Amino acid sequence: MSCQLNVQTSFRDIEGVRKFLFLKSSFEEDDADWKNDDWEWKDDVTENDGNKENDVKGLGETWLQECVIALSPTNDVIAVAYEDRIVILEQKYDPSENSGELETKFNTVWQGSLAQENGEEITALACIPLASQKKSTQGGPDWTCLVAGFTSGYIRIYTENGTLLLSQLFHEEVVSQIKCRTYQLPHFPGLPEQPEDLSILYSKALVTIDGFSLYQSLRVCRNQVARATASGSDVIQPPPLAYKKWGLQGQEFIKDHISCGVVTPNPFDQMQTASMLGGYKAKVKATPPASNLYLTAGSGPYTGFYYAIEGSGQPILTDVALAVASKLKSALFNAASGWLGFGGSAKKAAEQKDKKPKIEPATALGIRFGIPDRRRIGESIVLSPTNTLAATTDSFGRVLLIDVAKGITVRMWKGYRDAQLGFVDVKEDGRGSKQSADRAALFLIIYAPRRGILEVWATQQGARVAAFNVHKGCQLVCLSHGMMGLNSGTAKSVKTPNLQCCLIEPDGNIRAIEIPFHLALSDKNSRRARDMHLLKTMKTHLKENHQQTDGLCADISSAMTDIKQAGVKQQAIERILSTRYLSAKYMQSVLNELIAQFEPQDPLSAPSAEGEETESLDIESRMLLQYCKLQEQLLQTYIAIDTLNTECASTPRPKVNEQIFSQDMCISESEVTYLIKKFDKYNIISDQPERKVQFSETTELSAADFLGCFSCQLHISAQEDITTARNVNLKKSLSEEKRLKLATFIFRSSIQGSAATELGVLLQFCEIPEDQLMDLVLELWLSEDAVDWTTLPNLYNLMHSITQLKDISDINVDHNKQSPWWQNVRDKCCASFNPSAALGAVITGRSVATSLQASQLLPENQNEEKQESSMDVLEADWESLTMDMTHWNILVKQLEDVLAISALLKLQPKGEPKTKGERISVSVNKLLEGGRGVMAEVVAKWIAQKGILPIMLCQKSHNASEEEMETDEHDEESEFLGKEGGINNIIHH
């Protein structure tokens, strides 16, 4: 993904802002009814008025470049000024707009003139958000102050609605620039924390105000303004400001500056500087002195480096000069100035209004060194967020990149007259390690208005990574500060990201420059970082959408095409396959595109002709190809099963009688009759239909959930072009609920319908291991509490089809050994607490095992007549002396006994039980592990739980005639004992 120039916000009425700043005619109608014809002034006035309009029209769409613009780094307040007029705007939501989107735009909150002296104009602006000290909004902005500099030299600070907080005259020259440096966390370990300050540049002086002092003073002033407004007063008493005033020496004139903060030289630079200043006899201090570094752009030299050593200049406590409020109460002015002037009256304030405050002399600060160029004039300079690089523009149309620490120019660009500069610091996303610091990349933004182009360059020696054709009348705003009032603790809780660089267009749109980190890298690292950025973008699209749309599919296809590395492409495929709302058909199309892309390059899939050279795939690409093939095969299985389930839902279930049951199960009709009676009697005795577990009525399972149940293990040998392993297995971490849901989706329609044979054919081509398929079938079947005997033939067909997929040598073993395949089936049935389902599964498994064993013994050339008589052979050889058959028969008898005990435990006498406890359940394993006496223990626990009287246990069961002769008071006992007698008829072992 490349750079983007996205619209961040916009002005709601940019035309109104322009008209207020430029089209306000200075020729207003006179109050009296003077006639210009009598005085012969008409032609002159018309000519002057026409010149004024022509000047305004001559600006055209470049009027924005004539303005002084200040934008808050939180992107909530912006101020646009021209001459003495200013418009302050805030982002607000207008409910009257029916755009359908909850978007905010800049709306005018105050506009007017800030001039307090004749001919006074605004020359510099800065919007500084102040951090909130409330616990609920810690780390966020509380309010925003507006700092304005004037041609008279005054510095005035206002609130967002134009209310004046304080006014101060530091120096009687035009204010050239106002810049702020706020606290930020060190970019690299070991760097000192930089203090906050506000720097004001005059032509020959530099004033720096301590940030902490300014922050506290502004809070006090704002509180005083609020109290004065509430009381109807127009007097406030601001505290003094602590500032330093430097007289910059060594340059002919200065047009711009930056404050680089506190720097500490290394020992070598310290000794070098001491030798250059004091000679070879100069004394060197043991500790390098800390200095505040200021860089200036101007002439003679072109760039100057000023080092103000800590402690060399004492802070000055100012006498803050304020004015009286206007009649609209939009600005409040101080009545008394100075540290000792508290409590002064409004009358004294009015007298002192016309008096200019005392101007403190500047402390001389000589230039340490510079970048000399006699003819070159520096016009602007900006500092990078890392405080390591600075960029300047000059009168020759050059852009210079300067190393702040070394004081040298490291790069130059030509052909950028009237250029505007900015820096953007981009951090890498998704590195994973929390202990390692995030990598950051620095980009230089160059806007050339004469060419109408905006370029993005990677620093220091990087190439141009992006270029945009933009309007020639735009204004590039570079914000080198954040919120004022933060510290090392609160800075970490800042939630609102600071806006670093933006482009303001004449039509009112404010565009932010978004640069991906990977553009700063090169070669392999750049490709991987770019792919990771594309992957992140695709994940964002999938997360923000909730249904499959054509636009989403187009975005996914574009991202998959742009991603080049196989490892990242596989991550993208995994994310697509895990999205639930995407259809299986679309997933299959994405996989088929990748297979078609990689398969021609795979020597195994498409071997090249003799003498033909083809580019072979690397290991990652080959593994991706195999992964896509496995997932595509699973999707084919999913689509086929889903179609089969849909068809079975609309197909009536065939009827099954005892004869069909006997033929399908390969057992005698007498045994079929015996088993049917056993199942029916158990269902009648249990007589608890509300407790029966039924298969889920729905078999719906999304393709993503289906694929999420399996894991693909790929192992490819690097020496040999073969796939050594290609496995699809059920995930070991899969919960029982998900396993049962998967089994229901695959086998429910086949067990309860008539699609067992079709499903068996489908399972032959899927990659799921046979033992896991058998486990899923048994888990689904054993989840039932009661068995419908008509579904046993379907279970037989399923188990028979799955068993045939297994190697025959693992199933049929010697007669004196147990088959591991069938032993696994018996173990699951022994552990089941649903004896009815377990008995049906054991009988079915025994029939399948007998059928496969018999088919192996019969000769291959057996004719059809012998196949018809195979039933007699099976019946004659039923008592075959094999180890497996012995265990089958024993387990059948054991489950019949467990079935009888379970039926007893399901009996529920009328009335509430005497004691409440967990339901008593039994299985073959539980009874065998309980040892001797476990049967009596289980029955005794059941008797105590149900509260059965001892007399009821001693009575014999009554026949029908005796029950009719009993009185009504013994009806309950007779019914219960009748059921108990039925249990005695069931238990044989």
Coordinates of C-alpha atoms in Angstrom, one line a residue, residues 677-692 785-786 899-909 975-984 986:
K677 CA -38.1 -55.5 22.5
K678 CA -35.1 -54.6 24.6
F679 CA -35.0 -51.0 23.3
D680 CA -38.8 -50.5 23.4
K681 CA -39.0 -51.8 27.0
Y682 CA -36.2 -49.5 28.0
N683 CA -37.9 -46.5 26.5
I684 CA -41.2 -47.5 28.2
I685 CA -39.7 -48.0 31.6
S686 CA -37.6 -44.9 31.5
D687 CA -40.8 -42.9 30.5
Q688 CA -38.9 -39.6 30.7
P689 CA -39.4 -38.0 27.4
E690 CA -38.3 -34.6 28.7
R691 CA -34.9 -36.0 29.6
K692 CA -34.2 -37.6 26.3
D785 CA -30.1 -41.1 25.7
A786 CA -32.6 -43.2 23.9
L899 CA -29.3 -51.1 30.5
A900 CA -31.5 -52.7 33.1
I901 CA -29.8 -50.9 36.0
S902 CA -30.1 -47.6 34.1
A903 CA -33.8 -48.2 33.6
L904 CA -34.2 -48.7 37.4
L905 CA -32.3 -45.5 38.1
K906 CA -34.7 -43.7 35.7
L907 CA -37.8 -44.7 37.7
Q908 CA -39.4 -41.8 39.3
P909 CA -42.0 -42.5 42.1
E975 CA -47.8 -48.9 39.9
F976 CA -44.2 -48.5 41.0
L977 CA -43.8 -52.1 42.0
G978 CA -45.2 -53.2 38.7
K979 CA -42.4 -51.3 37.0
E980 CA -39.9 -52.8 39.4
G981 CA -41.1 -56.2 38.5
G982 CA -40.5 -55.4 34.9
I983 CA -36.9 -54.7 35.6
N984 CA -36.4 -58.1 37.2
I986 CA -34.9 -57.5 32.0

